[in-house]
Amino acid sequence: MATAKSRASSFSRNLTSTGAVSYIPGIKHGPNGTTFLSSGIPDLDKILGGGFPLGSLVMIMEDAEAPHHLLLLRTFMSQGLVHEQPLLYASPSRDPRTFLGTLPSPLLSKEEKTLKNEQEQEKGLRIAWQYKKYFGENQPNLENSRDTRREYCSEFDLRKPMERHLFSAKFVECFSTLDSSNLPAFRDSCSRFLEKVPRTDGGVRCAGRIAIHSFCAPQCGYFNNEWDMVSFIGSLKNMVRSSNAVVVVTFPPSLISPSLSKRWQHMADTLLSVRAIPDEAKEMSKLLTGYQDMFGLLHVHKVAQINTQVPVILEASTFSLKLQRRRYLVLERLHQAPVDGSSGTSYNTSTSCSGSSKASPFDF
């Protein structure tokens, strides 16, 4: 009987450890035992079903026309620094630490702004003494609920740099791939970093982030060693699988062979690509609403499937990149404009998508 009881108890869930882990900032639990890290963009977290799963490899294909991939990389790194998570950044620059000075600064959420305004108004108000005790009891609960909301994902002001003390901490490491032909040394550096955030049975206590900028840039000494780069990505994916970390790698597909690009895309758990909107694409303004506010497009090619075999079906795979008030990054689905090409509610009786009687390649 004792043996039967011990076997039954081995399959019971440890609720105490699960409850303790849920309060760790920057970590979110999802279905099928998946744990997420925030990408730093609230809209992208919603699109991906919660963020980047722990132990996954995220690859972002750069655009040769504009460096929009840096927005995704900066917000990913900034989110980790806000939560004081270990960070390893590698780039083909002589001093990668200078890039940390360009990271955006987190801004106050709507709840925090409302709370701050309420506190300022309360200073000038005189409340009857019999109501003060009720007000004092309710306010801490309100603050705690607001704090838990902003723990996972923050919003960042792209025009304001992050405070220096956040990225000058000890848990931030940098590695330069400039003129470096020794990929094993880079692999060892990633291995030592991932050893700091091992995956254990006791739950997630700390999560790390690795950000690799332009992995196959021509400045790198290993640029011509395609097989070595494929081997490095494969070994890096295997190492991150057994750790509580997420690796984000950006690479320019136009600078490498199509076969190598396809290999990397296949090895990625989450695959994204960014593309600039060319100035010559004037016809798009007649097809899409809010085209004037767009500066780029984000395409989701693949979403990570961790601990499940059910494919993730997205409502849309292409999203517009917009700057709200010229400082907040926003992702929106593409919506077809009215038939007359304007943003109003009036519609033209013409069957042309552009609203004109002349034939065009966009006519139905």
Short mmCIF file of C-alpha atoms in Angstrom, two decimals:
data_model
loop_
_atom_site.label_atom_id
_atom_site.label_comp_id
_atom_site.label_asym_id
_atom_site.label_seq_id
_atom_site.Cartn_x
_atom_site.Cartn_y
_atom_site.Cartn_z
CA MET A 1 0.00 0.00 0.00
CA ALA A 2 2.80 2.35 0.82
CA THR A 3 4.37 1.71 -2.56
CA ALA A 4 1.10 2.43 -4.32
CA LYS A 5 0.73 5.71 -2.49
CA SER A 6 4.23 6.84 -3.37
CA ARG A 7 3.69 6.07 -7.05
CA ALA A 8 0.43 8.00 -7.12
CA SER A 9 1.99 11.00 -5.43
CA SER A 10 4.83 11.15 -7.95
CA PHE A 11 2.38 12.30 -10.64
CA SER A 12 0.81 15.06 -8.55
CA ARG A 13 1.57 18.64 -9.44
CA ASN A 14 3.56 20.71 -6.98
CA LEU A 15 1.19 23.64 -6.60
CA THR A 16 3.39 25.50 -4.15
CA SER A 17 6.32 25.79 -6.54
CA THR A 18 4.01 26.73 -9.41
CA GLY A 19 2.45 29.53 -7.42
CA ALA A 20 5.84 30.88 -6.41
CA VAL A 21 7.11 30.96 -9.98
CA SER A 22 4.10 32.92 -11.23
CA TYR A 23 5.27 36.02 -9.34
CA ILE A 24 8.66 36.23 -11.05
CA PRO A 25 8.79 39.42 -13.17
CA GLY A 26 9.13 38.96 -16.90
CA ILE A 27 7.93 35.34 -16.98
CA LYS A 28 4.51 34.19 -18.13
CA HIS A 29 3.10 30.67 -18.05
CA GLY A 30 1.12 29.39 -20.99
CA PRO A 31 -0.64 26.18 -22.03
CA ASN A 32 1.04 22.76 -22.16
CA GLY A 33 3.66 23.77 -19.62
CA THR A 34 5.10 26.48 -21.85
CA THR A 35 6.82 29.48 -20.27
CA PHE A 36 7.12 32.74 -22.20
CA LEU A 37 9.44 35.71 -22.22
CA SER A 38 8.14 39.00 -23.51
CA SER A 39 9.42 40.34 -26.81
CA GLY A 40 9.17 43.89 -25.48
CA ILE A 41 6.30 44.70 -27.87
CA PRO A 42 2.81 44.06 -26.43
CA ASP A 43 1.24 43.60 -29.86
CA LEU A 44 3.84 41.04 -30.90
CA ASP A 45 3.29 39.07 -27.69
CA LYS A 46 -0.41 38.84 -28.49
CA ILE A 47 0.29 37.73 -32.06
CA LEU A 48 2.64 34.95 -30.94
CA GLY A 49 0.28 33.72 -28.24
CA GLY A 50 2.17 35.09 -25.25
CA GLY A 51 5.71 35.90 -26.39
CA PHE A 52 8.86 33.88 -27.05
CA PRO A 53 8.85 30.43 -25.38
CA LEU A 54 11.77 29.60 -23.12
CA GLY A 55 14.30 27.37 -24.86
CA SER A 56 13.42 28.62 -28.33
CA LEU A 57 15.47 30.08 -31.18
CA VAL A 58 14.03 33.21 -32.81
CA MET A 59 15.43 34.35 -36.14
CA ILE A 60 14.66 37.71 -37.78
CA MET A 61 15.43 38.29 -41.44
CA GLU A 62 16.77 41.78 -42.02
CA ASP A 63 15.86 44.13 -44.83
CA ALA A 64 18.65 45.58 -46.93
CA GLU A 65 16.74 48.84 -47.42
CA ALA A 66 16.13 49.83 -43.79
CA PRO A 67 17.29 48.66 -40.32
CA HIS A 68 13.81 47.96 -38.97
CA HIS A 69 15.05 44.76 -37.37
CA LEU A 70 16.86 46.89 -34.80
CA LEU A 71 13.50 47.94 -33.35
CA LEU A 72 12.67 44.33 -32.53
CA LEU A 73 16.17 43.65 -31.21
CA ARG A 74 16.28 46.77 -29.03
CA THR A 75 12.89 46.17 -27.42
CA PHE A 76 13.81 42.53 -26.75
CA MET A 77 17.01 43.56 -25.00
CA SER A 78 15.41 46.46 -23.13
CA GLN A 79 12.67 44.23 -21.74
CA GLY A 80 15.28 41.91 -20.29
CA LEU A 81 17.20 44.78 -18.70
CA VAL A 82 14.03 46.15 -17.10
CA HIS A 83 13.48 42.77 -15.43
CA GLU A 84 17.20 42.46 -14.57
CA GLN A 85 17.53 39.26 -16.59
CA PRO A 86 21.00 38.11 -17.72
CA LEU A 87 21.78 39.38 -21.21
CA LEU A 88 24.42 38.42 -23.76
CA TYR A 89 24.72 40.72 -26.77
CA ALA A 90 26.94 39.99 -29.79
CA SER A 91 27.42 42.17 -32.86
CA PRO A 92 29.99 42.77 -35.63
CA SER A 93 31.21 46.02 -34.05
CA ARG A 94 34.46 46.78 -32.33
CA ASP A 95 32.76 47.83 -29.10
CA PRO A 96 29.32 46.19 -28.80
CA ARG A 97 28.64 47.86 -25.47
CA THR A 98 28.12 51.20 -27.21
CA PHE A 99 24.95 49.75 -28.77
CA LEU A 100 23.44 49.48 -25.30
CA GLY A 101 23.28 53.27 -25.15
CA THR A 102 20.70 53.25 -27.97
CA LEU A 103 18.20 51.03 -26.14
CA PRO A 104 14.82 52.68 -25.53
CA SER A 105 13.62 53.64 -22.09
CA PRO A 106 10.47 52.17 -20.51
CA LEU A 107 7.57 54.53 -20.01
CA LEU A 108 4.78 54.68 -17.51
CA SER A 109 1.73 52.62 -18.31
CA LYS A 110 -1.78 54.08 -18.37
CA GLU A 111 -2.50 52.60 -14.95
CA GLU A 112 0.65 54.15 -13.47
CA LYS A 113 -0.15 57.52 -15.01
CA THR A 114 -3.68 57.34 -13.64
CA LEU A 115 -2.36 56.38 -10.22
CA LYS A 116 0.13 59.23 -10.29
CA ASN A 117 -2.55 61.73 -11.25
CA GLU A 118 -4.83 60.42 -8.52
CA GLN A 119 -2.11 60.79 -5.93
CA GLU A 120 -1.45 64.36 -7.02
CA GLN A 121 -5.12 65.18 -6.81
CA GLU A 122 -5.43 63.55 -3.42
CA LYS A 123 -2.87 65.92 -1.97
CA GLY A 124 -5.18 68.86 -2.60
CA LEU A 125 -8.34 67.14 -1.39
CA ARG A 126 -9.67 67.13 2.15
CA ILE A 127 -11.50 63.91 2.92
CA ALA A 128 -13.68 63.45 5.98
CA TRP A 129 -11.92 61.56 8.73
CA GLN A 130 -14.45 58.70 8.71
CA TYR A 131 -13.64 57.89 5.04
CA LYS A 132 -9.86 57.97 5.31
CA LYS A 133 -9.56 54.45 6.68
CA TYR A 134 -11.62 52.99 3.83
CA PHE A 135 -9.57 54.85 1.25
CA GLY A 136 -6.31 53.68 2.81
CA GLU A 137 -7.40 50.06 2.80
CA ASN A 138 -8.34 49.96 -0.86
CA GLN A 139 -5.40 51.82 -2.33
CA PRO A 140 -2.66 49.20 -1.67
CA ASN A 141 -4.72 46.53 -3.40
CA LEU A 142 -5.12 48.82 -6.39
CA GLU A 143 -1.40 49.45 -6.55
CA ASN A 144 -0.58 45.75 -6.33
CA SER A 145 -2.97 44.89 -9.14
CA ARG A 146 -1.43 47.55 -11.32
CA ASP A 147 2.09 46.40 -10.55
CA THR A 148 1.30 42.84 -11.60
CA ARG A 149 -0.09 44.07 -14.91
CA ARG A 150 3.10 45.81 -15.89
CA GLU A 151 5.46 43.08 -14.74
CA TYR A 152 5.46 41.01 -17.92
CA CYS A 153 5.66 43.48 -20.82
CA SER A 154 6.53 47.16 -20.86
CA GLU A 155 6.10 49.88 -23.42
CA PHE A 156 9.18 51.78 -24.54
CA ASP A 157 9.80 55.32 -25.68
CA LEU A 158 11.91 54.97 -28.82
CA ARG A 159 13.04 58.61 -28.58
CA LYS A 160 14.33 58.39 -25.02
CA PRO A 161 17.47 56.35 -24.22
CA MET A 162 17.57 53.97 -21.32
CA GLU A 163 19.19 55.02 -18.07
CA ARG A 164 22.81 54.06 -17.89
CA HIS A 165 22.65 52.14 -14.63
CA LEU A 166 20.31 49.57 -16.22
CA PHE A 167 22.69 48.40 -18.97
CA SER A 168 25.92 48.86 -17.03
CA ALA A 169 25.04 46.11 -14.55
CA LYS A 170 27.08 42.98 -13.99
CA PHE A 171 24.53 40.66 -15.64
CA VAL A 172 25.14 42.22 -19.08
CA GLU A 173 27.81 40.62 -21.29
CA CYS A 174 28.99 41.66 -24.76
CA PHE A 175 30.87 39.80 -27.47
CA SER A 176 32.35 41.20 -30.67
CA THR A 177 32.18 39.10 -33.83
CA LEU A 178 34.19 41.64 -35.82
CA ASP A 179 37.16 40.03 -37.59
CA SER A 180 36.55 36.91 -35.53
CA SER A 181 37.04 33.67 -37.39
CA ASN A 182 36.86 31.55 -34.26
CA LEU A 183 33.26 30.40 -33.96
CA PRO A 184 34.11 27.80 -31.28
CA ALA A 185 35.14 30.64 -28.96
CA PHE A 186 31.79 32.31 -29.57
CA ARG A 187 30.03 29.01 -28.92
CA ASP A 188 31.90 28.59 -25.64
CA SER A 189 30.88 32.09 -24.60
CA CYS A 190 27.22 31.27 -25.26
CA SER A 191 27.59 27.96 -23.41
CA ARG A 192 29.01 29.64 -20.30
CA PHE A 193 26.20 32.17 -20.38
CA LEU A 194 23.48 29.51 -20.67
CA GLU A 195 24.98 27.61 -17.75
CA LYS A 196 23.85 30.51 -15.54
CA VAL A 197 20.19 29.83 -16.37
CA PRO A 198 19.90 26.01 -16.41
CA ARG A 199 16.57 24.25 -16.66
CA THR A 200 15.77 22.36 -13.47
CA ASP A 201 12.81 20.47 -12.05
CA GLY A 202 12.29 23.09 -9.37
CA GLY A 203 10.74 25.55 -11.79
CA VAL A 204 11.93 28.72 -13.50
CA ARG A 205 13.81 30.94 -11.09
CA CYS A 206 15.64 33.10 -13.62
CA ALA A 207 15.56 33.54 -17.39
CA GLY A 208 18.24 34.82 -19.75
CA ARG A 209 18.36 36.43 -23.17
CA ILE A 210 20.88 36.19 -26.00
CA ALA A 211 20.74 38.77 -28.79
CA ILE A 212 22.95 38.27 -31.86
CA HIS A 213 22.96 41.12 -34.34
CA SER A 214 23.74 40.45 -38.04
CA PHE A 215 25.26 37.03 -37.47
CA CYS A 216 26.49 36.62 -41.06
CA ALA A 217 27.68 40.18 -41.67
CA PRO A 218 30.60 40.56 -44.12
CA GLN A 219 32.73 42.07 -41.32
CA CYS A 220 32.79 38.73 -39.54
CA GLY A 221 35.79 36.54 -40.18
CA TYR A 222 33.65 33.43 -40.58
CA PHE A 223 31.50 34.98 -43.35
CA ASN A 224 32.70 32.53 -46.00
CA ASN A 225 32.43 29.44 -43.78
CA GLU A 226 28.82 28.49 -44.43
CA TRP A 227 29.02 25.03 -42.90
CA ASP A 228 30.59 26.39 -39.71
CA MET A 229 27.74 28.89 -39.37
CA VAL A 230 25.13 26.17 -39.86
CA SER A 231 26.86 24.05 -37.24
CA PHE A 232 26.96 26.97 -34.83
CA ILE A 233 23.23 27.69 -35.18
CA GLY A 234 22.45 24.00 -34.68
CA SER A 235 24.55 23.70 -31.55
CA LEU A 236 23.17 26.97 -30.18
CA LYS A 237 19.63 25.67 -30.64
CA ASN A 238 20.51 22.46 -28.79
CA MET A 239 22.07 24.37 -25.90
CA VAL A 240 19.16 26.78 -25.47
CA ARG A 241 16.70 23.85 -25.44
CA SER A 242 18.10 22.72 -22.08
CA SER A 243 18.15 26.20 -20.52
CA ASN A 244 15.77 28.90 -19.39
CA ALA A 245 16.71 31.38 -22.10
CA VAL A 246 15.65 32.73 -25.47
CA VAL A 247 18.01 33.40 -28.37
CA VAL A 248 17.21 36.06 -30.97
CA VAL A 249 19.38 36.12 -34.10
CA THR A 250 19.10 38.62 -36.94
CA PHE A 251 20.69 37.96 -40.31
CA PRO A 252 20.57 39.54 -43.80
CA PRO A 253 19.32 36.84 -46.21
CA SER A 254 20.42 38.89 -49.22
CA LEU A 255 24.10 38.45 -48.32
CA ILE A 256 24.13 34.67 -48.11
CA SER A 257 23.26 31.87 -50.50
CA PRO A 258 19.58 30.87 -50.84
CA SER A 259 20.35 27.34 -49.63
CA LEU A 260 21.98 28.63 -46.44
CA SER A 261 19.09 31.01 -45.82
CA LYS A 262 16.58 28.18 -46.20
CA ARG A 263 18.54 26.03 -43.74
CA TRP A 264 18.45 28.75 -41.09
CA GLN A 265 14.76 29.41 -41.65
CA HIS A 266 14.06 25.72 -41.17
CA MET A 267 16.08 25.59 -37.94
CA ALA A 268 14.31 28.57 -36.38
CA ASP A 269 11.48 27.98 -33.89
CA THR A 270 10.01 31.43 -34.51
CA LEU A 271 10.76 33.10 -37.84
CA LEU A 272 10.06 36.78 -38.51
CA SER A 273 11.01 39.17 -41.28
CA VAL A 274 10.83 42.94 -41.62
CA ARG A 275 10.53 44.91 -44.81
CA ALA A 276 10.57 48.60 -45.59
CA ILE A 277 7.79 50.14 -47.65
CA PRO A 278 9.31 51.61 -50.82
CA ASP A 279 8.43 55.17 -51.75
CA GLU A 280 7.38 54.02 -55.21
CA ALA A 281 4.50 51.92 -53.87
CA LYS A 282 1.93 54.66 -54.20
CA GLU A 283 -0.81 52.24 -55.24
CA MET A 284 -0.79 50.74 -51.74
CA SER A 285 -2.22 53.97 -50.33
CA LYS A 286 -5.40 53.26 -52.29
CA LEU A 287 -5.67 49.70 -50.98
CA LEU A 288 -4.78 50.05 -47.28
CA THR A 289 -6.12 52.30 -44.55
CA GLY A 290 -3.60 54.26 -42.52
CA TYR A 291 -0.91 53.76 -45.13
CA GLN A 292 0.57 57.21 -44.44
CA ASP A 293 1.45 56.16 -40.88
CA MET A 294 3.24 52.95 -41.90
CA PHE A 295 7.01 52.78 -42.17
CA GLY A 296 7.47 49.02 -42.55
CA LEU A 297 5.90 45.58 -42.58
CA LEU A 298 6.39 42.61 -40.24
CA HIS A 299 5.75 39.13 -41.57
CA VAL A 300 5.35 36.13 -39.26
CA HIS A 301 6.57 33.05 -41.13
CA LYS A 302 6.63 30.54 -38.28
CA VAL A 303 5.49 30.40 -34.66
CA ALA A 304 7.24 28.20 -32.10
CA GLN A 305 5.46 24.98 -31.12
CA ILE A 306 6.80 23.87 -27.76
CA ASN A 307 5.32 20.84 -25.96
CA THR A 308 2.58 20.50 -28.55
CA GLN A 309 1.97 19.13 -32.03
CA VAL A 310 -1.00 21.37 -32.76
CA PRO A 311 -0.05 24.00 -35.35
CA VAL A 312 -0.55 27.66 -34.55
CA ILE A 313 -2.97 29.25 -37.01
CA LEU A 314 -2.74 33.03 -37.09
CA GLU A 315 -5.57 35.28 -38.19
CA ALA A 316 -3.04 37.26 -40.22
CA SER A 317 0.63 36.84 -41.05
CA THR A 318 1.54 40.37 -42.23
CA PHE A 319 1.33 43.39 -39.95
CA SER A 320 2.15 47.04 -40.38
CA LEU A 321 4.81 48.80 -38.31
CA LYS A 322 3.66 52.17 -37.02
CA LEU A 323 4.98 54.77 -34.62
CA GLN A 324 2.26 56.13 -32.40
CA ARG A 325 2.98 59.75 -31.48
CA ARG A 326 6.38 59.20 -33.11
CA ARG A 327 7.68 57.23 -30.16
CA TYR A 328 5.60 54.09 -29.49
CA LEU A 329 5.96 51.03 -31.71
CA VAL A 330 2.60 49.56 -32.71
CA LEU A 331 1.73 46.51 -34.85
CA GLU A 332 -1.58 46.49 -36.70
CA ARG A 333 -3.29 44.19 -39.13
CA LEU A 334 -3.58 45.37 -42.70
CA HIS A 335 -7.09 46.55 -43.52
CA GLN A 336 -8.43 47.16 -46.99
CA ALA A 337 -9.32 50.76 -47.71
CA PRO A 338 -12.76 51.85 -48.98
CA VAL A 339 -13.43 51.42 -52.66
CA ASP A 340 -12.87 55.07 -53.46
CA GLY A 341 -9.38 54.94 -51.92
CA SER A 342 -10.14 57.39 -49.12
CA SER A 343 -10.38 56.84 -45.39
CA GLY A 344 -13.95 58.14 -45.22
CA THR A 345 -17.22 56.26 -45.24
CA SER A 346 -18.30 57.15 -48.75
CA TYR A 347 -18.05 54.49 -51.43
CA ASN A 348 -17.88 54.80 -55.19
CA THR A 349 -20.17 52.77 -57.38
CA SER A 350 -17.27 51.79 -59.60
CA THR A 351 -16.09 48.21 -59.43
CA SER A 352 -12.45 49.31 -59.59
CA CYS A 353 -10.45 48.91 -56.40
CA SER A 354 -8.76 52.26 -57.03
CA GLY A 355 -12.07 54.03 -57.62
CA SER A 356 -11.18 55.31 -61.10
CA SER A 357 -12.53 54.36 -64.48
CA LYS A 358 -9.07 53.68 -65.83
CA ALA A 359 -7.80 50.15 -65.84
CA SER A 360 -5.06 49.30 -63.36
CA PRO A 361 -3.37 46.13 -62.16
CA PHE A 362 -5.42 46.32 -58.94
CA ASP A 363 -8.84 46.31 -60.65
CA PHE A 364 -11.15 43.42 -59.90
#
